[in-house]
Amino acid sequence: MSSRKQRERQMLESIYSMIALVFILVTWIELCDAATVVDVYRLIQYDISGAQFGSRFSTLNHHAGSLHLPPGVDLSRTVVIIPVRELNITLVKEFIAQRKPLGGLLFLLPQMLNFENRDPTSESKYQIHEKKLTNNVLVELERLLIYANIPYPVYFAFEDDDIDAVLADVKRNDASGQPATATSGSYKLVVSAPEPKRIASPAITNIQGWLPGLKADGDPNQLPTIAIVASYDTFGTAPALSVGSDSNGSGIVALLEIARLFSLLYSNPKTRGRYNLLFGLTSSGPYNYNGTHKWLRSFDQRLRESIDYAICLNSIGSWDNKLWIHVSKPPENAFIKQIFEGFSTVAEELGIEVSLKHKKINISNPRVAWEHEQFSKLRVTAATLTELSAPPELLENTGGLSDSRHFVNEDAIVRSIKLVAESIARHVYGYQGKNIQIFADDTSLAVNAPYIRSWLDLLSQTPRVAPFLSKNDPFIVALKKELEDHTHEVNVQHEVLDGMFTIYDSTKAKLNIYQVASVTFDLLLLLVLGSYLIILFTFLVITTRGLDDLISLFRRPPSRKVKAA
């Protein structure tokens, strides 16, 4: 009896050992199927008056493919990985225009565009011509993607060693003429992201500050006002990457530095001008300058009438030697002539070329090309200073992938600030036409290059798509605090973006890259494992209980009737 119990105990131990072995084998197989995790950034999804644009889906679970796939291959279950360096824009146009069935697109961006990469030596790795080439390719790609309705997920990621190794393997497989399938084995790209949802009541925030002028004793009249305005938000193919270093990071930096310079002058009653200076940081610039419209509508009639003129700063960080002043009133207008002559005089002294461009506006048309046109609709003299000779299309040139820190020239921003600050100062103090530098270099009123650089670095690392900036976003708080350091009566205005634009969430996700074996390999592994376990089980039973007990395991037990008889 004791020997029988011992054999049963040995039998149970053998079975437990076999189960543990199976568990270890399964665990080992799962661990071999390890995943590489990559941060990915989704293509913008939005509607304009009900018309749908951008990528309409966010979930991915397909095999990886490359541009080396043979023609005519079914790509409905394939995510095509495309490095921007190797971009074939014609092929991408075919995918989108012909609406070919596709599992998804993954664009790989150079590390130089990664605003989280703060290595100061990274820029030296790229020659000027290569940067320009990358810029041109990205501009064309963004223009194509922004205005398309794409019925599959589109993501962006940055090149790194892991994803480059994956792409190299995928290219080798595709070049052999055997695209990835469930039977051939491949890499699988998986993004488990919630389906995009419409952002309800997207908030926009305007910030304004004042430098009050000095009134003469007994003067009951309201002082005239000069407004300096810049829109601070962005829009681009990938909202989580839309930092807009030039558009309109350069305009924000210029406004803050101009506010700092004039705060030094206005802090002393002896040098305070007889003009009020109004500084406005407006939201929703890409969305038809909707924030500027709401900001101006909040002014009372007396304030609007007191504005002598407004100068709007837009994209002033990537020019060589020429800037444009865009206006809505004809050049013959006395106020326009005064503004242009003042800027032209200073520009000539600085060795800058400034040209005037007139574009008449249609008051009944809600679409505006420039920020100053929102002022012009309310009969306020205004102009836009920019490096752009022509107005961009709606949602273009508003801080996309091609607008990164690498493509901004700090010297251009410094010269733009000198031009604007000196022109306004001569207007305020009545020095038109006189060769005098109020903000001369190597003085206490000189333009502060380190200050400009620090803010430009911050803006170049901060995505600023308006619907994704909450009322208490740290960036909004930082702008408000900085304006409070230089101006008075800082006021924050919260509004809601007009219903013409609908923006969807889900802008960033984690991409899991799995190396999956083929079905044939799985079946073969299962067959080998099963045979091994059967042989092991048979061996253990024979060893512990004998051949008769093994045969009895497979013998049909007698029925109950036989037992009863």
Coordinates of C-alpha atoms in Angstrom, one line a residue:
M1 CA 0.0 0.0 0.0
S2 CA 2.8 2.4 0.9
S3 CA 4.6 1.6 -2.4
R4 CA 1.5 2.4 -4.3
K5 CA 1.1 5.8 -2.6
Q6 CA 4.8 6.4 -3.3
R7 CA 4.3 5.7 -7.0
E8 CA 1.2 8.0 -7.1
R9 CA 3.1 10.7 -5.4
Q10 CA 5.9 10.4 -7.9
M11 CA 3.3 10.4 -10.7
L12 CA 1.8 13.7 -9.4
E13 CA 5.3 15.2 -9.0
S14 CA 6.0 14.2 -12.6
I15 CA 2.8 15.8 -13.8
Y16 CA 3.5 19.0 -11.9
S17 CA 7.0 19.1 -13.4
M18 CA 5.6 18.7 -16.8
I19 CA 3.0 21.5 -16.3
A20 CA 5.8 23.8 -15.0
L21 CA 7.9 22.9 -18.1
V22 CA 5.0 23.9 -20.3
F23 CA 4.5 27.1 -18.5
I24 CA 8.2 28.0 -18.8
L25 CA 8.2 27.2 -22.5
V26 CA 5.1 29.3 -23.2
T27 CA 6.6 32.2 -21.1
W28 CA 9.9 31.9 -23.1
I29 CA 8.0 32.1 -26.4
E30 CA 6.1 35.2 -25.2
L31 CA 9.3 36.9 -24.0
C32 CA 11.0 36.2 -27.4
D33 CA 8.1 38.1 -28.9
A34 CA 9.3 41.3 -27.2
A35 CA 8.1 44.7 -28.4
T36 CA 9.8 48.0 -29.2
V37 CA 7.8 51.0 -27.9
V38 CA 7.9 54.3 -29.8
D39 CA 6.2 57.6 -29.3
V40 CA 4.0 58.5 -32.3
Y41 CA 2.1 61.6 -33.1
R42 CA -1.2 61.5 -35.0
L43 CA -2.2 63.5 -38.0
I44 CA -4.6 66.3 -37.2
Q45 CA -8.3 65.5 -37.4
Y46 CA -10.7 68.5 -37.8
D47 CA -13.9 69.7 -39.6
I48 CA -14.6 73.0 -41.3
S49 CA -18.3 73.7 -41.5
G50 CA -19.0 70.0 -41.5
A51 CA -16.4 69.1 -44.1
Q52 CA -14.0 66.4 -42.8
F53 CA -10.2 66.7 -43.0
G54 CA -7.2 64.8 -41.7
S55 CA -6.9 61.3 -40.4
R56 CA -10.3 59.9 -39.2
F57 CA -9.0 56.9 -37.2
S58 CA -6.4 56.3 -34.5
T59 CA -6.2 52.5 -33.8
L60 CA -3.5 50.4 -35.6
N61 CA -3.0 46.7 -35.7
H62 CA -1.4 45.8 -39.0
H63 CA 1.8 44.4 -40.5
A64 CA 4.7 46.7 -41.4
G65 CA 5.6 47.4 -45.0
S66 CA 7.9 49.8 -46.9
L67 CA 8.1 51.6 -50.2
H68 CA 10.0 48.6 -51.6
L69 CA 6.8 46.6 -51.9
P70 CA 6.2 45.2 -55.4
P71 CA 3.4 47.0 -57.4
G72 CA -0.1 45.6 -57.2
V73 CA 0.3 44.2 -53.7
D74 CA -2.8 44.4 -51.4
L75 CA -2.0 47.0 -48.7
S76 CA -5.3 47.0 -46.9
R77 CA -3.7 45.3 -43.9
T78 CA -0.3 47.0 -44.1
V79 CA 1.2 50.1 -42.5
V80 CA 3.6 51.6 -44.9
I81 CA 6.7 53.1 -43.1
I82 CA 8.1 56.1 -45.0
P83 CA 11.2 58.0 -43.9
V84 CA 10.9 61.7 -44.9
R85 CA 14.4 61.5 -46.3
E86 CA 13.2 59.0 -48.9
L87 CA 9.8 60.5 -49.4
N88 CA 8.2 59.9 -52.8
I89 CA 5.5 62.6 -52.7
T90 CA 4.0 61.3 -56.0
L91 CA 3.4 57.9 -54.4
V92 CA 1.8 59.4 -51.3
K93 CA -0.5 61.5 -53.6
E94 CA -1.6 58.3 -55.3
F95 CA -2.4 56.7 -52.0
I96 CA -4.5 59.7 -50.9
A97 CA -6.0 60.9 -54.2
Q98 CA -7.0 57.4 -55.4
R99 CA -8.1 56.4 -51.9
K100 CA -6.2 53.1 -52.2
P101 CA -7.0 50.6 -49.4
L102 CA -4.3 51.0 -46.8
G103 CA -3.8 49.9 -43.3
G104 CA -2.0 53.2 -42.3
L105 CA 1.0 55.4 -42.9
L106 CA 3.9 56.0 -40.5
F107 CA 6.3 58.9 -41.5
L108 CA 9.7 58.9 -39.9
L109 CA 11.1 62.4 -39.2
P110 CA 14.8 63.3 -38.8
Q111 CA 15.9 63.8 -35.2
M112 CA 16.8 67.4 -36.0
L113 CA 13.1 68.1 -35.9
N114 CA 12.6 66.6 -32.4
F115 CA 12.1 69.6 -30.0
E116 CA 12.8 67.3 -27.1
N117 CA 16.4 66.7 -28.4
R118 CA 18.2 69.6 -26.8
D119 CA 21.7 68.6 -27.9
P120 CA 23.3 71.9 -29.1
T121 CA 25.7 70.0 -31.4
S122 CA 22.9 68.2 -33.3
E123 CA 22.5 71.1 -35.8
S124 CA 26.1 70.8 -36.8
K125 CA 25.4 67.4 -38.3
Y126 CA 23.2 68.9 -41.0
Q127 CA 24.4 71.0 -43.8
I128 CA 22.4 74.0 -44.9
H129 CA 21.3 72.5 -48.2
E130 CA 20.1 69.4 -46.4
K131 CA 18.0 71.4 -44.0
K132 CA 16.5 73.4 -46.9
L133 CA 15.7 70.2 -48.7
T134 CA 14.0 68.7 -45.6
N135 CA 12.1 71.9 -45.2
N136 CA 10.8 71.9 -48.8
V137 CA 9.7 68.2 -48.6
L138 CA 7.9 68.8 -45.3
V139 CA 6.1 71.9 -46.6
E140 CA 4.8 69.9 -49.6
L141 CA 3.8 66.9 -47.5
E142 CA 2.0 69.0 -44.9
R143 CA 0.1 70.9 -47.6
L144 CA -1.0 67.5 -49.0
L145 CA -2.1 65.9 -45.7
I146 CA -3.8 68.9 -44.1
Y147 CA -6.5 69.2 -46.8
A148 CA -7.1 65.5 -47.3
N149 CA -9.8 63.3 -45.8
I150 CA -7.8 60.1 -45.0
P151 CA -9.8 57.0 -43.9
Y152 CA -7.0 55.3 -42.0
P153 CA -4.5 56.2 -39.3
V154 CA -1.6 58.4 -40.1
Y155 CA 1.2 58.8 -37.6
F156 CA 4.6 60.5 -37.3
A157 CA 7.6 59.3 -35.4
F158 CA 11.3 60.2 -35.0
E159 CA 14.1 58.1 -36.4
D160 CA 16.1 56.2 -33.8
D161 CA 18.2 53.0 -33.7
D162 CA 15.3 50.7 -32.9
I163 CA 12.9 51.8 -35.5
D164 CA 15.7 52.1 -38.1
A165 CA 16.6 48.4 -37.5
V166 CA 13.0 47.4 -37.9
L167 CA 12.7 49.3 -41.1
A168 CA 15.9 47.8 -42.5
D169 CA 14.4 44.3 -41.9
V170 CA 11.1 45.2 -43.4
K171 CA 12.9 46.6 -46.5
R172 CA 14.8 43.3 -46.9
N173 CA 11.7 41.3 -46.7
D174 CA 9.8 43.5 -49.1
A175 CA 12.7 43.6 -51.6
S176 CA 12.6 39.8 -51.8
G177 CA 9.1 40.0 -53.3
Q178 CA 7.4 38.4 -50.3
P179 CA 5.3 41.1 -48.4
A180 CA 4.5 40.5 -44.8
T181 CA 1.4 38.2 -44.2
A182 CA 0.1 36.0 -41.4
T183 CA 1.8 33.0 -43.1
S184 CA 5.2 34.6 -43.8
G185 CA 5.9 36.3 -40.6
S186 CA 6.7 40.0 -40.1
Y187 CA 6.7 43.0 -37.8
K188 CA 3.4 44.1 -36.5
L189 CA 2.6 47.7 -35.6
V190 CA 0.0 48.2 -32.8
V191 CA -1.5 51.4 -31.5
S192 CA -4.2 51.0 -28.9
A193 CA -5.6 54.5 -28.7
P194 CA -9.2 55.5 -28.0
E195 CA -11.2 56.7 -30.9
P196 CA -11.0 60.4 -31.4
K197 CA -13.7 62.6 -29.8
R198 CA -14.7 66.1 -30.7
I199 CA -13.4 68.7 -28.3
A200 CA -16.5 70.4 -26.9
S201 CA -16.5 74.1 -26.4
P202 CA -12.7 74.6 -27.2
A203 CA -11.4 77.5 -25.1
I204 CA -9.3 80.3 -26.5
T205 CA -7.4 82.9 -24.3
N206 CA -6.3 86.4 -25.2
I207 CA -3.9 88.3 -23.0
Q208 CA -3.4 92.1 -23.0
G209 CA -1.2 94.5 -21.1
W210 CA -0.9 98.3 -20.9
L211 CA 1.9 100.9 -20.7
P212 CA 0.0 104.1 -20.0
G213 CA 1.3 107.3 -21.4
L214 CA 1.9 110.5 -19.6
K215 CA -0.9 113.1 -19.8
A216 CA -0.2 116.8 -19.7
D217 CA -1.5 118.7 -16.7
G218 CA -5.1 119.6 -17.2
D219 CA -5.5 117.7 -20.4
P220 CA -9.0 116.1 -20.4
N221 CA -8.5 114.2 -23.7
Q222 CA -7.8 110.5 -23.9
L223 CA -4.2 109.8 -25.0
P224 CA -3.8 108.1 -28.4
T225 CA -2.8 104.4 -28.4
I226 CA -0.5 102.3 -30.4
A227 CA -1.2 98.5 -30.3
I228 CA 1.5 95.8 -30.8
V229 CA -0.2 92.5 -31.5
A230 CA 0.9 88.9 -32.1
S231 CA -1.0 85.7 -32.3
Y232 CA 0.6 82.9 -30.2
D233 CA -1.0 79.6 -31.2
T234 CA -0.2 77.2 -33.9
F235 CA -1.7 74.6 -36.3
G236 CA 0.0 71.8 -38.2
T237 CA -0.2 68.2 -39.4
A238 CA 0.7 66.9 -36.0
P239 CA -0.7 69.0 -33.2
A240 CA 1.6 67.5 -30.6
L241 CA 4.6 68.7 -32.7
S242 CA 3.3 72.1 -33.8
V243 CA 5.7 74.4 -32.0
G244 CA 5.8 77.2 -34.7
S245 CA 9.2 78.6 -34.0
D246 CA 8.8 81.2 -36.7
S247 CA 5.0 81.3 -37.0
N248 CA 4.4 82.8 -34.6
G249 CA 7.1 82.2 -32.0
S250 CA 9.2 85.0 -33.6
G251 CA 6.2 87.4 -33.3
I252 CA 5.7 86.5 -29.6
V253 CA 9.4 86.9 -28.8
A254 CA 9.4 90.3 -30.5
L255 CA 6.3 91.5 -28.7
L256 CA 7.7 90.5 -25.3
E257 CA 11.1 92.2 -26.0
I258 CA 9.4 95.4 -27.3
A259 CA 7.3 95.4 -24.1
R260 CA 10.4 95.1 -22.0
L261 CA 12.2 97.9 -23.9
F262 CA 9.4 100.4 -23.6
S263 CA 8.8 99.4 -19.9
L264 CA 12.3 100.8 -19.2
L265 CA 11.4 104.1 -21.0
Y266 CA 7.9 104.3 -19.4
S267 CA 9.1 103.6 -15.9
N268 CA 10.6 107.1 -15.7
P269 CA 8.1 110.0 -16.0
K270 CA 10.8 112.0 -17.8
T271 CA 10.9 109.5 -20.7
R272 CA 7.3 108.3 -20.7
G273 CA 5.7 109.1 -24.0
R274 CA 2.3 110.7 -24.6
Y275 CA 1.0 107.6 -26.2
N276 CA -0.6 104.6 -24.5
L277 CA 1.0 101.3 -25.6
L278 CA -1.3 98.3 -25.8
F279 CA 0.2 94.8 -26.1
G280 CA -2.0 91.9 -27.2
L281 CA -1.2 88.2 -27.3
T282 CA -4.1 86.7 -29.2
S283 CA -5.4 83.2 -29.7
S284 CA -6.9 81.3 -32.7
G285 CA -4.6 82.9 -35.3
P286 CA -4.8 79.9 -37.6
Y287 CA -8.6 79.8 -37.3
N288 CA -9.2 83.0 -39.2
Y289 CA -7.8 85.1 -36.3
N290 CA -11.0 84.3 -34.3
G291 CA -9.4 85.3 -31.0
T292 CA -8.4 88.8 -32.4
H293 CA -11.9 89.3 -33.6
K294 CA -13.4 88.5 -30.1
W295 CA -10.7 90.6 -28.4
L296 CA -11.5 93.7 -30.5
R297 CA -15.2 93.2 -30.1
S298 CA -14.7 93.5 -26.3
F299 CA -13.3 97.0 -26.6
D300 CA -15.6 99.9 -26.0
Q301 CA -16.0 102.5 -28.8
R302 CA -13.7 105.1 -27.1
L303 CA -10.8 102.6 -26.9
R304 CA -11.1 101.6 -30.5
E305 CA -11.2 105.2 -31.6
S306 CA -8.1 106.0 -29.5
I307 CA -5.9 103.5 -31.4
D308 CA -3.7 105.5 -33.7
Y309 CA -2.5 102.4 -35.4
A310 CA -1.9 98.7 -34.7
I311 CA 1.1 96.7 -35.9
C312 CA 0.7 93.0 -36.0
L313 CA 3.8 90.8 -35.9
N314 CA 3.7 87.5 -37.9
S315 CA 6.6 85.3 -39.0
I316 CA 9.6 87.6 -38.8
G317 CA 12.3 85.0 -38.0
S318 CA 13.3 83.4 -41.3
W319 CA 14.0 86.3 -43.6
D320 CA 17.3 87.4 -45.2
N321 CA 17.1 91.1 -46.0
K322 CA 13.4 92.0 -46.8
L323 CA 10.2 92.5 -44.9
W324 CA 6.7 93.3 -46.0
I325 CA 4.1 95.6 -44.5
H326 CA 0.7 94.5 -45.5
V327 CA -2.2 97.0 -45.2
S328 CA -5.9 97.2 -46.1
K329 CA -6.1 100.9 -46.7
P330 CA -4.6 102.3 -49.9
P331 CA -1.0 103.5 -49.8
E332 CA -2.2 107.0 -50.5
N333 CA -4.0 107.1 -47.1
A334 CA -2.3 109.7 -44.8
F335 CA -2.0 107.3 -41.9
I336 CA -0.6 104.5 -44.0
K337 CA 2.0 106.8 -45.6
Q338 CA 3.0 108.0 -42.1
I339 CA 3.5 104.4 -40.9
F340 CA 5.4 103.3 -44.0
E341 CA 7.6 106.3 -44.1
G342 CA 8.5 105.8 -40.4
F343 CA 9.4 102.2 -40.9
S344 CA 11.2 102.8 -44.2
T345 CA 13.5 105.5 -42.6
V346 CA 14.6 103.1 -39.8
A347 CA 14.9 100.2 -42.2
E348 CA 17.2 102.2 -44.4
E349 CA 19.5 103.0 -41.5
L350 CA 19.5 99.3 -40.5
G351 CA 20.2 98.1 -44.0
I352 CA 16.8 96.4 -44.3
E353 CA 14.5 96.5 -47.3
V354 CA 10.8 97.1 -46.5
S355 CA 8.0 97.0 -49.1
L356 CA 4.4 98.0 -48.8
K357 CA 1.6 95.7 -50.1
H358 CA -2.0 96.7 -50.3
K359 CA -4.9 94.2 -50.3
K360 CA -8.4 95.5 -50.2
I361 CA -10.8 93.6 -47.8
N362 CA -14.4 92.6 -48.2
I363 CA -16.1 93.5 -45.0
S364 CA -19.0 91.1 -45.6
N365 CA -16.6 88.2 -46.1
P366 CA -15.7 86.5 -42.8
R367 CA -12.4 85.1 -44.1
V368 CA -9.4 87.3 -43.4
A369 CA -5.9 86.7 -44.7
W370 CA -4.0 88.8 -42.1
E371 CA -4.5 89.6 -38.5
H372 CA -4.6 93.4 -39.2
E373 CA -7.7 92.8 -41.3
Q374 CA -9.7 92.2 -38.2
F375 CA -8.8 95.7 -37.1
S376 CA -9.6 97.1 -40.6
K377 CA -13.1 95.7 -40.4
L378 CA -13.7 97.9 -37.4
R379 CA -12.1 100.9 -39.2
V380 CA -9.0 100.9 -37.2
T381 CA -5.7 101.6 -39.0
A382 CA -3.5 98.5 -38.8
A383 CA -0.7 96.7 -40.7
T384 CA 1.0 93.3 -40.6
L385 CA 4.8 93.1 -40.6
T386 CA 6.0 89.8 -42.0
E387 CA 8.6 88.0 -44.1
L388 CA 5.7 86.6 -46.3
S389 CA 5.1 88.5 -49.6
A390 CA 1.6 86.9 -50.0
P391 CA -1.0 85.8 -47.6
P392 CA -1.0 82.0 -46.9
E393 CA -4.0 79.9 -47.4
L394 CA -6.2 79.0 -44.5
L395 CA -4.3 76.8 -42.0
E396 CA -1.0 77.1 -43.9
N397 CA 2.2 78.5 -42.6
T398 CA 0.9 78.4 -39.0
G399 CA 3.5 76.3 -37.2
G400 CA 3.7 72.9 -38.9
L401 CA 6.5 70.3 -38.9
S402 CA 8.7 72.5 -41.1
D403 CA 8.6 75.4 -38.7
S404 CA 11.2 74.2 -36.1
R405 CA 14.0 75.9 -34.2
H406 CA 16.5 74.8 -36.9
F407 CA 14.9 77.0 -39.5
V408 CA 14.8 80.3 -37.4
N409 CA 17.4 83.0 -37.6
E410 CA 17.9 84.8 -34.2
D411 CA 19.6 87.7 -36.0
A412 CA 16.6 88.2 -38.2
I413 CA 14.4 88.5 -35.0
V414 CA 16.8 91.0 -33.4
R415 CA 16.7 93.2 -36.5
S416 CA 12.9 93.0 -36.7
I417 CA 12.7 94.1 -33.1
K418 CA 15.0 97.0 -33.7
L419 CA 12.9 98.0 -36.7
V420 CA 9.6 97.9 -34.9
A421 CA 10.8 99.4 -31.6
E422 CA 12.7 102.2 -33.2
S423 CA 9.9 103.1 -35.6
I424 CA 7.3 103.2 -32.8
A425 CA 9.6 105.2 -30.5
R426 CA 10.3 107.8 -33.1
H427 CA 6.5 108.1 -33.7
V428 CA 5.9 108.4 -29.9
Y429 CA 8.6 111.0 -29.3
G430 CA 8.2 112.9 -32.6
Y431 CA 11.6 112.0 -34.0
Q432 CA 10.4 111.1 -37.5
G433 CA 13.1 111.5 -40.1
K434 CA 15.9 112.1 -37.6
N435 CA 18.9 109.9 -37.6
I436 CA 18.8 109.0 -33.9
Q437 CA 19.0 105.6 -32.2
I438 CA 16.9 105.3 -29.1
F439 CA 17.6 101.6 -28.7
A440 CA 21.3 101.7 -29.6
D441 CA 23.6 98.7 -29.1
D442 CA 25.8 98.6 -25.9
T443 CA 23.3 100.7 -24.0
S444 CA 20.8 99.9 -21.3
L445 CA 18.1 100.1 -24.0
A446 CA 19.8 97.6 -26.3
V447 CA 17.9 94.6 -27.6
N448 CA 18.6 91.7 -25.3
A449 CA 19.7 88.7 -27.4
P450 CA 19.9 86.2 -24.5
Y451 CA 16.4 87.1 -23.5
I452 CA 15.2 86.5 -27.1
R453 CA 17.1 83.2 -27.3
S454 CA 15.7 81.8 -24.0
W455 CA 12.1 82.6 -25.1
L456 CA 12.6 81.3 -28.6
D457 CA 14.0 78.0 -27.1
L458 CA 10.9 77.7 -24.8
L459 CA 8.5 78.4 -27.7
S460 CA 10.3 75.9 -29.9
Q461 CA 9.6 73.2 -27.3
T462 CA 6.0 74.0 -26.7
P463 CA 3.2 72.8 -29.0
R464 CA 0.5 75.5 -28.9
V465 CA -2.6 74.3 -30.9
A466 CA -5.3 76.5 -29.4
P467 CA -8.1 73.9 -28.6
F468 CA -5.5 71.8 -26.6
L469 CA -4.4 74.7 -24.4
S470 CA -6.6 75.0 -21.4
K471 CA -7.4 78.2 -19.6
N472 CA -4.8 77.4 -16.9
D473 CA -2.2 75.8 -19.2
P474 CA 1.3 76.5 -17.9
F475 CA 2.2 78.2 -21.1
I476 CA -0.7 80.6 -20.8
V477 CA 0.3 81.3 -17.2
A478 CA 3.9 81.9 -18.2
L479 CA 2.9 84.4 -20.9
K480 CA 0.6 86.3 -18.5
K481 CA 3.4 86.4 -15.9
E482 CA 6.0 87.7 -18.4
L483 CA 3.6 90.4 -19.6
E484 CA 2.9 91.4 -16.0
D485 CA 6.7 91.9 -15.5
H486 CA 6.8 94.6 -18.2
T487 CA 3.3 96.1 -18.4
H488 CA 0.3 97.1 -16.2
E489 CA -3.3 96.1 -16.0
V490 CA -2.7 92.7 -17.5
N491 CA -6.1 91.2 -18.4
V492 CA -6.9 87.7 -19.6
Q493 CA -10.0 87.1 -21.8
H494 CA -11.5 83.6 -22.1
E495 CA -13.6 82.9 -25.1
V496 CA -14.9 79.8 -27.1
L497 CA -13.7 79.0 -30.6
D498 CA -16.4 79.6 -33.2
G499 CA -18.4 76.6 -34.3
M500 CA -17.1 76.8 -37.9
F501 CA -14.0 74.8 -36.7
T502 CA -14.3 71.4 -35.0
I503 CA -11.1 69.8 -33.6
Y504 CA -10.7 66.2 -32.4
D505 CA -8.5 64.9 -29.6
S506 CA -6.1 61.9 -29.6
T507 CA -2.9 63.5 -30.8
K508 CA -0.2 61.3 -29.3
A509 CA 0.1 57.6 -28.6
K510 CA 2.5 54.7 -28.0
L511 CA 3.4 52.4 -30.9
N512 CA 4.2 48.8 -30.0
I513 CA 6.3 47.0 -32.7
Y514 CA 6.1 43.2 -32.4
Q515 CA 8.2 40.8 -34.3
V516 CA 5.8 38.0 -35.0
A517 CA 6.6 34.5 -36.4
S518 CA 4.7 32.9 -39.3
V519 CA 1.8 30.6 -38.8
T520 CA 3.9 27.8 -40.3
F521 CA 6.5 28.2 -37.6
D522 CA 3.9 28.3 -34.9
L523 CA 2.3 25.0 -36.1
L524 CA 5.7 23.3 -36.4
L525 CA 6.6 24.5 -32.9
L526 CA 3.3 23.2 -31.6
L527 CA 3.9 19.8 -33.2
V528 CA 7.4 19.5 -31.8
L529 CA 6.3 20.6 -28.4
G530 CA 3.3 18.3 -28.3
S531 CA 5.4 15.3 -29.4
Y532 CA 8.0 16.1 -26.8
L533 CA 5.3 16.3 -24.0
I534 CA 3.7 13.0 -25.1
I535 CA 7.0 11.2 -25.1
L536 CA 7.9 12.7 -21.7
F537 CA 4.6 11.8 -20.2
T538 CA 4.9 8.2 -21.5
F539 CA 8.5 7.9 -20.1
L540 CA 7.5 9.2 -16.7
V541 CA 4.5 6.8 -16.4
I542 CA 6.5 3.8 -17.4
T543 CA 9.3 4.8 -15.0
T544 CA 7.1 5.3 -12.0
R545 CA 4.3 2.8 -12.5
G546 CA 5.2 0.4 -15.2
L547 CA 3.9 -0.5 -18.7
D548 CA 0.7 -2.1 -17.5
D549 CA -0.4 1.1 -15.7
L550 CA 0.3 3.1 -18.8
I551 CA -1.9 0.7 -20.9
S552 CA -4.6 0.9 -18.2
L553 CA -4.8 4.6 -18.6
F554 CA -6.0 4.2 -22.1
R555 CA -8.2 1.1 -21.5
R556 CA -11.9 1.8 -21.4
P557 CA -13.2 1.4 -17.8
P558 CA -15.9 -1.1 -17.1
S559 CA -19.5 0.1 -17.0
R560 CA -21.5 0.4 -13.7
K561 CA -23.7 -2.5 -14.7
V562 CA -20.7 -4.8 -15.0
K563 CA -19.5 -3.6 -11.6
A564 CA -22.9 -4.2 -10.1
A565 CA -23.1 -7.8 -11.5

